[in-house]
Amino acid sequence: NAGVMQNPRHLVRRRGQEARLRCSPMKGHSHVYWYRQLPEEGLKFMVYLQKENIIDESGMPKERFSAEFPKEGPSILRIQQVVRGDSAAYFCASSAGNSLSNQPQHFGDGTRLSIL
Amino acid sequence: GQQVMQIPQYQHVQEGEDFTTYCNSSTTLSNIQWYKQRPGGHPVFLIQLVKSGEVKKQKRLTFQFGEAKKNSSLHITATQTTDVGTYFCAGRGQNFVFGPGTRLSVLP
């Protein structure tokens, strides 16, 4: 019974490169959330997606960041032209219902992104 | 916009002492969830409270939802070293928002 799977666990990029973070939700879950966490800080909401739709992207920077959750395959968080300030842990979570349904969110192990 | 605050930010206790973290929202919440994140790990769902004044217990952990549904607390009785981690509350008002967390250290 696989949980939320994120890969890679660690990702190192140089400034200006692109970073692609993948998230496969728990089986049966169609709602995916992405969060960013800096060391010793809380979770900052970035984007909420349902299959093929972005429901809420209010926490995601307008430039360089994009997210998708295609009909087939994992959800992808894409960061273009990375900068040092993008270094953080990025967590994906999934739930069985939408964000109004009071369903708990199940988190993956995160991707720790380091920018050289 | 909706804000969720937690106090204290850090708490150091001796093993066996009690611990409480408080969660306060700027808006009325329809529900509140609590998560625990161990150092280097990912958040793990603990419990959800929905009703005004609701109290739930999980072994040594007691969770409470305020009467006005704007605050919540998590109390741990007789802490153990396995309780170390960051405890986050998350509430649904207009949006679903996580608090900044309370980091608990337990000294053996």
PDB file of C-alpha atoms in Angstrom:
ATOM      1  CA  ASN A   1       0.000   0.000   0.000  1.00  0.00           C
ATOM      2  CA  ALA A   2       2.291   2.711  -1.319  1.00  0.00           C
ATOM      3  CA  GLY A   3       1.996   6.148   0.186  1.00  0.00           C
ATOM      4  CA  VAL A   4       2.724   9.405  -1.558  1.00  0.00           C
ATOM      5  CA  MET A   5       5.860   8.967  -3.628  1.00  0.00           C
ATOM      6  CA  GLN A   6       8.124  11.877  -4.393  1.00  0.00           C
ATOM      7  CA  ASN A   7      11.255  11.851  -6.490  1.00  0.00           C
ATOM      8  CA  PRO A   8      13.976  12.642  -6.470  1.00  0.00           C
ATOM      9  CA  ARG A   9      14.622  12.776  -2.726  1.00  0.00           C
ATOM     10  CA  HIS A  10      17.519  15.146  -3.273  1.00  0.00           C
ATOM     11  CA  LEU A  11      18.128  17.387  -6.254  1.00  0.00           C
ATOM     12  CA  VAL A  12      21.106  19.626  -6.880  1.00  0.00           C
ATOM     13  CA  ARG A  13      20.959  22.290  -9.556  1.00  0.00           C
ATOM     14  CA  ARG A  14      23.118  25.208 -10.590  1.00  0.00           C
ATOM     15  CA  ARG A  15      21.673  28.679 -10.842  1.00  0.00           C
ATOM     16  CA  GLY A  16      19.765  29.113 -14.099  1.00  0.00           C
ATOM     17  CA  GLN A  17      18.949  25.430 -14.563  1.00  0.00           C
ATOM     18  CA  GLU A  18      15.509  23.865 -14.372  1.00  0.00           C
ATOM     19  CA  ALA A  19      14.250  21.690 -11.535  1.00  0.00           C
ATOM     20  CA  ARG A  20      11.471  19.118 -11.975  1.00  0.00           C
ATOM     21  CA  LEU A  21       9.931  17.567  -8.899  1.00  0.00           C
ATOM     22  CA  ARG A  22       7.579  14.622  -9.219  1.00  0.00           C
ATOM     23  CA  CYS A  23       4.794  13.414  -6.990  1.00  0.00           C
ATOM     24  CA  SER A  24       2.648  10.307  -7.307  1.00  0.00           C
ATOM     25  CA  PRO A  25      -0.341  10.502  -4.943  1.00  0.00           C
ATOM     26  CA  MET A  26      -1.647   7.650  -2.863  1.00  0.00           C
ATOM     27  CA  LYS A  27      -3.737   5.150  -4.756  1.00  0.00           C
ATOM     28  CA  GLY A  28      -7.270   6.441  -5.102  1.00  0.00           C
ATOM     29  CA  HIS A  29      -6.331  10.049  -4.349  1.00  0.00           C
ATOM     30  CA  SER A  30      -7.008  12.618  -7.032  1.00  0.00           C
ATOM     31  CA  HIS A  31      -6.134  15.781  -5.084  1.00  0.00           C
ATOM     32  CA  VAL A  32      -2.543  16.947  -4.812  1.00  0.00           C
ATOM     33  CA  TYR A  33      -1.005  19.787  -2.827  1.00  0.00           C
ATOM     34  CA  TRP A  34       2.511  21.196  -3.019  1.00  0.00           C
ATOM     35  CA  TYR A  35       4.222  22.900  -0.090  1.00  0.00           C
ATOM     36  CA  ARG A  36       7.592  24.517   0.403  1.00  0.00           C
ATOM     37  CA  GLN A  37       9.495  24.362   3.681  1.00  0.00           C
ATOM     38  CA  LEU A  38      12.631  26.245   4.611  1.00  0.00           C
ATOM     39  CA  PRO A  39      14.830  24.844   7.432  1.00  0.00           C
ATOM     40  CA  GLU A  40      13.310  25.391  10.866  1.00  0.00           C
ATOM     41  CA  GLU A  41      10.198  26.929   9.329  1.00  0.00           C
ATOM     42  CA  GLY A  42       6.611  25.900   8.645  1.00  0.00           C
ATOM     43  CA  LEU A  43       4.871  24.657   5.528  1.00  0.00           C
ATOM     44  CA  LYS A  44       4.046  27.268   2.951  1.00  0.00           C
ATOM     45  CA  PHE A  45       1.196  26.324   0.627  1.00  0.00           C
ATOM     46  CA  MET A  46       2.035  26.664  -3.050  1.00  0.00           C
ATOM     47  CA  VAL A  47      -0.581  25.014  -5.237  1.00  0.00           C
ATOM     48  CA  TYR A  48      -3.552  22.638  -5.127  1.00  0.00           C
ATOM     49  CA  LEU A  49      -4.393  20.493  -8.133  1.00  0.00           C
ATOM     50  CA  GLN A  50      -6.966  17.969  -9.126  1.00  0.00           C
ATOM     51  CA  LYS A  51      -6.523  15.748 -12.160  1.00  0.00           C
ATOM     52  CA  GLU A  52      -5.792  18.018 -15.140  1.00  0.00           C
ATOM     53  CA  ASN A  53      -6.883  21.136 -13.230  1.00  0.00           C
ATOM     54  CA  ILE A  54      -5.192  23.737 -11.087  1.00  0.00           C
ATOM     55  CA  ILE A  55      -7.671  24.571  -8.337  1.00  0.00           C
ATOM     56  CA  ASP A  56      -5.670  27.083  -6.295  1.00  0.00           C
ATOM     57  CA  GLU A  57      -2.238  28.450  -7.162  1.00  0.00           C
ATOM     58  CA  SER A  58      -2.358  31.445  -4.857  1.00  0.00           C
ATOM     59  CA  GLY A  59       0.819  30.410  -3.023  1.00  0.00           C
ATOM     60  CA  MET A  60       2.946  29.861  -6.086  1.00  0.00           C
ATOM     61  CA  PRO A  61       5.164  32.632  -7.501  1.00  0.00           C
ATOM     62  CA  LYS A  62       3.831  33.863 -10.840  1.00  0.00           C
ATOM     63  CA  GLU A  63       7.205  33.654 -12.521  1.00  0.00           C
ATOM     64  CA  ARG A  64       9.435  30.606 -13.009  1.00  0.00           C
ATOM     65  CA  PHE A  65       7.108  28.223 -11.149  1.00  0.00           C
ATOM     66  CA  SER A  66       4.500  25.975 -12.716  1.00  0.00           C
ATOM     67  CA  ALA A  67       2.633  22.843 -11.719  1.00  0.00           C
ATOM     68  CA  GLU A  68       0.622  20.225 -13.503  1.00  0.00           C
ATOM     69  CA  PHE A  69      -1.236  17.030 -12.710  1.00  0.00           C
ATOM     70  CA  PRO A  70      -1.919  15.247 -15.994  1.00  0.00           C
ATOM     71  CA  LYS A  71      -4.554  12.625 -16.545  1.00  0.00           C
ATOM     72  CA  GLU A  72      -1.834  10.001 -16.650  1.00  0.00           C
ATOM     73  CA  GLY A  73       1.343  10.155 -14.605  1.00  0.00           C
ATOM     74  CA  PRO A  74       2.586  12.052 -11.593  1.00  0.00           C
ATOM     75  CA  SER A  75       2.103  15.661 -10.632  1.00  0.00           C
ATOM     76  CA  ILE A  76       5.059  17.823 -11.609  1.00  0.00           C
ATOM     77  CA  LEU A  77       6.310  20.984  -9.923  1.00  0.00           C
ATOM     78  CA  ARG A  78       8.618  22.788 -12.313  1.00  0.00           C
ATOM     79  CA  ILE A  79      10.994  25.585 -11.385  1.00  0.00           C
ATOM     80  CA  GLN A  80      12.719  27.342 -14.257  1.00  0.00           C
ATOM     81  CA  GLN A  81      15.937  29.344 -14.022  1.00  0.00           C
ATOM     82  CA  VAL A  82      16.474  28.386 -10.398  1.00  0.00           C
ATOM     83  CA  VAL A  83      18.057  30.836  -7.971  1.00  0.00           C
ATOM     84  CA  ARG A  84      19.705  30.271  -4.587  1.00  0.00           C
ATOM     85  CA  GLY A  85      16.528  31.306  -2.813  1.00  0.00           C
ATOM     86  CA  ASP A  86      14.715  28.310  -4.298  1.00  0.00           C
ATOM     87  CA  SER A  87      16.731  25.987  -2.039  1.00  0.00           C
ATOM     88  CA  ALA A  88      14.188  24.312   0.239  1.00  0.00           C
ATOM     89  CA  ALA A  89      12.319  21.107   0.908  1.00  0.00           C
ATOM     90  CA  TYR A  90       9.291  20.688  -1.334  1.00  0.00           C
ATOM     91  CA  PHE A  91       6.576  18.442   0.007  1.00  0.00           C
ATOM     92  CA  CYS A  92       3.704  16.965  -1.896  1.00  0.00           C
ATOM     93  CA  ALA A  93       0.539  15.777  -0.176  1.00  0.00           C
ATOM     94  CA  SER A  94      -2.534  14.009  -1.475  1.00  0.00           C
ATOM     95  CA  SER A  95      -6.043  13.536  -0.199  1.00  0.00           C
ATOM     96  CA  ALA A  96      -9.064  11.480  -1.141  1.00  0.00           C
ATOM     97  CA  GLY A  97     -11.434  14.420  -1.218  1.00  0.00           C
ATOM     98  CA  ASN A  98     -11.140  18.044  -2.094  1.00  0.00           C
ATOM     99  CA  SER A  99      -9.887  20.664   0.328  1.00  0.00           C
ATOM    100  CA  LEU A 100     -13.435  21.334   1.527  1.00  0.00           C
ATOM    101  CA  SER A 101     -14.141  17.735   2.463  1.00  0.00           C
ATOM    102  CA  ASN A 102     -12.104  17.620   5.689  1.00  0.00           C
ATOM    103  CA  GLN A 103      -9.993  14.742   4.437  1.00  0.00           C
ATOM    104  CA  PRO A 104      -6.515  14.489   5.957  1.00  0.00           C
ATOM    105  CA  GLN A 105      -3.524  15.110   3.757  1.00  0.00           C
ATOM    106  CA  HIS A 106      -0.920  12.398   3.349  1.00  0.00           C
ATOM    107  CA  PHE A 107       2.573  13.687   2.750  1.00  0.00           C
ATOM    108  CA  GLY A 108       5.464  12.307   0.754  1.00  0.00           C
ATOM    109  CA  ASP A 109       9.048  12.294   2.002  1.00  0.00           C
ATOM    110  CA  GLY A 110       9.770  15.517   0.136  1.00  0.00           C
ATOM    111  CA  THR A 111      12.384  16.625  -2.361  1.00  0.00           C
ATOM    112  CA  ARG A 112      15.265  18.583  -0.928  1.00  0.00           C
ATOM    113  CA  LEU A 113      16.396  21.028  -3.578  1.00  0.00           C
ATOM    114  CA  SER A 114      19.821  22.592  -3.317  1.00  0.00           C
ATOM    115  CA  ILE A 115      20.956  25.353  -5.643  1.00  0.00           C
ATOM    116  CA  LEU A 116      24.680  25.826  -6.124  1.00  0.00           C
TER     117      LEU A 116
ATOM    118  CA  GLY B   1      -6.178  37.148   4.780  1.00  0.00           C
ATOM    119  CA  GLN B   2      -6.628  34.175   7.066  1.00  0.00           C
ATOM    120  CA  GLN B   3      -3.764  33.626   9.503  1.00  0.00           C
ATOM    121  CA  VAL B   4      -3.003  30.697  11.787  1.00  0.00           C
ATOM    122  CA  MET B   5      -0.548  31.251  14.615  1.00  0.00           C
ATOM    123  CA  GLN B   6       1.017  28.821  17.070  1.00  0.00           C
ATOM    124  CA  ILE B   7       2.684  29.382  20.394  1.00  0.00           C
ATOM    125  CA  PRO B   8       5.229  28.733  21.609  1.00  0.00           C
ATOM    126  CA  GLN B   9       7.586  28.570  18.661  1.00  0.00           C
ATOM    127  CA  TYR B  10      10.005  26.352  20.601  1.00  0.00           C
ATOM    128  CA  GLN B  11       9.608  24.301  23.773  1.00  0.00           C
ATOM    129  CA  HIS B  12      12.280  22.382  25.630  1.00  0.00           C
ATOM    130  CA  VAL B  13      11.070  19.996  28.321  1.00  0.00           C
ATOM    131  CA  GLN B  14      12.583  17.352  30.531  1.00  0.00           C
ATOM    132  CA  GLU B  15      11.380  13.841  29.800  1.00  0.00           C
ATOM    133  CA  GLY B  16       8.294  13.204  31.888  1.00  0.00           C
ATOM    134  CA  GLU B  17       7.126  16.806  31.909  1.00  0.00           C
ATOM    135  CA  ASP B  18       3.923  17.883  30.202  1.00  0.00           C
ATOM    136  CA  PHE B  19       3.781  19.968  27.026  1.00  0.00           C
ATOM    137  CA  THR B  20       1.100  22.137  25.461  1.00  0.00           C
ATOM    138  CA  THR B  21       0.999  23.978  22.146  1.00  0.00           C
ATOM    139  CA  TYR B  22      -1.680  26.476  21.221  1.00  0.00           C
ATOM    140  CA  CYS B  23      -3.087  27.266  17.813  1.00  0.00           C
ATOM    141  CA  ASN B  24      -5.005  30.472  17.088  1.00  0.00           C
ATOM    142  CA  SER B  25      -6.794  31.498  13.910  1.00  0.00           C
ATOM    143  CA  SER B  26      -7.785  34.969  12.785  1.00  0.00           C
ATOM    144  CA  THR B  27     -11.027  33.525  11.376  1.00  0.00           C
ATOM    145  CA  THR B  28     -13.543  30.900  12.427  1.00  0.00           C
ATOM    146  CA  LEU B  29     -12.533  27.434  11.274  1.00  0.00           C
ATOM    147  CA  SER B  30     -14.746  24.653   9.984  1.00  0.00           C
ATOM    148  CA  ASN B  31     -12.188  22.104  11.115  1.00  0.00           C
ATOM    149  CA  ILE B  32      -8.706  21.849  12.546  1.00  0.00           C
ATOM    150  CA  GLN B  33      -6.121  19.186  11.852  1.00  0.00           C
ATOM    151  CA  TRP B  34      -2.908  18.417  13.716  1.00  0.00           C
ATOM    152  CA  TYR B  35       0.252  17.013  12.150  1.00  0.00           C
ATOM    153  CA  LYS B  36       3.604  15.923  13.551  1.00  0.00           C
ATOM    154  CA  GLN B  37       6.895  16.198  11.694  1.00  0.00           C
ATOM    155  CA  ARG B  38       9.936  14.411  13.071  1.00  0.00           C
ATOM    156  CA  PRO B  39      13.341  16.010  12.381  1.00  0.00           C
ATOM    157  CA  GLY B  40      14.279  15.248   8.777  1.00  0.00           C
ATOM    158  CA  GLY B  41      10.902  13.663   8.134  1.00  0.00           C
ATOM    159  CA  HIS B  42       7.590  14.615   6.612  1.00  0.00           C
ATOM    160  CA  PRO B  43       4.366  15.786   8.283  1.00  0.00           C
ATOM    161  CA  VAL B  44       2.130  12.992   9.484  1.00  0.00           C
ATOM    162  CA  PHE B  45      -1.557  13.474  10.153  1.00  0.00           C
ATOM    163  CA  LEU B  46      -2.511  13.003  13.807  1.00  0.00           C
ATOM    164  CA  ILE B  47      -6.147  13.979  14.195  1.00  0.00           C
ATOM    165  CA  GLN B  48      -8.999  16.181  13.033  1.00  0.00           C
ATOM    166  CA  LEU B  49     -11.468  18.164  15.157  1.00  0.00           C
ATOM    167  CA  VAL B  50     -14.699  19.454  13.706  1.00  0.00           C
ATOM    168  CA  LYS B  51     -17.160  20.292  16.481  1.00  0.00           C
ATOM    169  CA  SER B  52     -17.091  23.309  18.756  1.00  0.00           C
ATOM    170  CA  GLY B  53     -15.572  22.366  22.121  1.00  0.00           C
ATOM    171  CA  GLU B  54     -14.557  18.932  20.859  1.00  0.00           C
ATOM    172  CA  VAL B  55     -11.946  17.021  22.847  1.00  0.00           C
ATOM    173  CA  LYS B  56     -10.173  13.937  21.514  1.00  0.00           C
ATOM    174  CA  LYS B  57      -7.504  11.793  23.107  1.00  0.00           C
ATOM    175  CA  GLN B  58      -4.822   9.572  21.637  1.00  0.00           C
ATOM    176  CA  LYS B  59      -2.952   7.852  24.454  1.00  0.00           C
ATOM    177  CA  ARG B  60      -0.916  10.662  26.064  1.00  0.00           C
ATOM    178  CA  LEU B  61      -2.093  13.309  23.573  1.00  0.00           C
ATOM    179  CA  THR B  62      -5.193  15.420  24.172  1.00  0.00           C
ATOM    180  CA  PHE B  63      -6.566  17.668  21.452  1.00  0.00           C
ATOM    181  CA  GLN B  64      -9.134  20.391  22.018  1.00  0.00           C
ATOM    182  CA  PHE B  65     -11.107  22.640  19.670  1.00  0.00           C
ATOM    183  CA  GLY B  66     -12.252  25.920  21.149  1.00  0.00           C
ATOM    184  CA  GLU B  67     -15.898  26.835  21.644  1.00  0.00           C
ATOM    185  CA  ALA B  68     -15.608  29.667  19.128  1.00  0.00           C
ATOM    186  CA  LYS B  69     -13.776  27.366  16.685  1.00  0.00           C
ATOM    187  CA  LYS B  70     -10.919  29.864  16.388  1.00  0.00           C
ATOM    188  CA  ASN B  71      -8.375  28.104  18.567  1.00  0.00           C
ATOM    189  CA  SER B  72      -7.121  24.668  19.435  1.00  0.00           C
ATOM    190  CA  SER B  73      -4.606  23.055  21.710  1.00  0.00           C
ATOM    191  CA  LEU B  74      -2.520  19.902  21.856  1.00  0.00           C
ATOM    192  CA  HIS B  75      -1.416  18.660  25.256  1.00  0.00           C
ATOM    193  CA  ILE B  76       1.080  15.846  25.773  1.00  0.00           C
ATOM    194  CA  THR B  77       1.211  14.247  29.209  1.00  0.00           C
ATOM    195  CA  ALA B  78       4.519  12.898  30.504  1.00  0.00           C
ATOM    196  CA  THR B  79       6.580  13.547  27.387  1.00  0.00           C
ATOM    197  CA  GLN B  80       8.917  10.904  26.014  1.00  0.00           C
ATOM    198  CA  THR B  81      11.913  11.278  23.713  1.00  0.00           C
ATOM    199  CA  THR B  82       9.785   9.842  20.911  1.00  0.00           C
ATOM    200  CA  ASP B  83       7.588  12.958  21.119  1.00  0.00           C
ATOM    201  CA  VAL B  84      10.394  15.098  19.675  1.00  0.00           C
ATOM    202  CA  GLY B  85       9.382  16.941  16.528  1.00  0.00           C
ATOM    203  CA  THR B  86       7.386  19.854  15.210  1.00  0.00           C
ATOM    204  CA  TYR B  87       3.650  19.945  15.766  1.00  0.00           C
ATOM    205  CA  PHE B  88       1.602  21.806  13.187  1.00  0.00           C
ATOM    206  CA  CYS B  89      -2.019  22.776  13.319  1.00  0.00           C
ATOM    207  CA  ALA B  90      -3.873  23.384  10.068  1.00  0.00           C
ATOM    208  CA  GLY B  91      -7.296  24.909   9.789  1.00  0.00           C
ATOM    209  CA  ARG B  92      -9.921  25.529   7.170  1.00  0.00           C
ATOM    210  CA  GLY B  93     -11.458  28.977   7.078  1.00  0.00           C
ATOM    211  CA  GLN B  94     -11.567  30.589   3.680  1.00  0.00           C
ATOM    212  CA  ASN B  95      -8.544  28.495   2.795  1.00  0.00           C
ATOM    213  CA  PHE B  96      -6.698  25.593   4.359  1.00  0.00           C
ATOM    214  CA  VAL B  97      -3.733  27.100   6.201  1.00  0.00           C
ATOM    215  CA  PHE B  98      -0.927  25.544   8.225  1.00  0.00           C
ATOM    216  CA  GLY B  99       0.406  27.214  11.335  1.00  0.00           C
ATOM    217  CA  PRO B 100       4.166  27.775  11.672  1.00  0.00           C
ATOM    218  CA  GLY B 101       4.542  24.886  14.112  1.00  0.00           C
ATOM    219  CA  THR B 102       5.870  24.353  17.618  1.00  0.00           C
ATOM    220  CA  ARG B 103       9.220  22.603  17.855  1.00  0.00           C
ATOM    221  CA  LEU B 104       9.407  20.275  20.839  1.00  0.00           C
ATOM    222  CA  SER B 105      12.692  19.081  22.308  1.00  0.00           C
ATOM    223  CA  VAL B 106      12.650  16.456  25.041  1.00  0.00           C
ATOM    224  CA  LEU B 107      15.729  16.092  27.206  1.00  0.00           C
ATOM    225  CA  PRO B 108      16.289  12.575  28.562  1.00  0.00           C
TER     226      PRO B 108
END
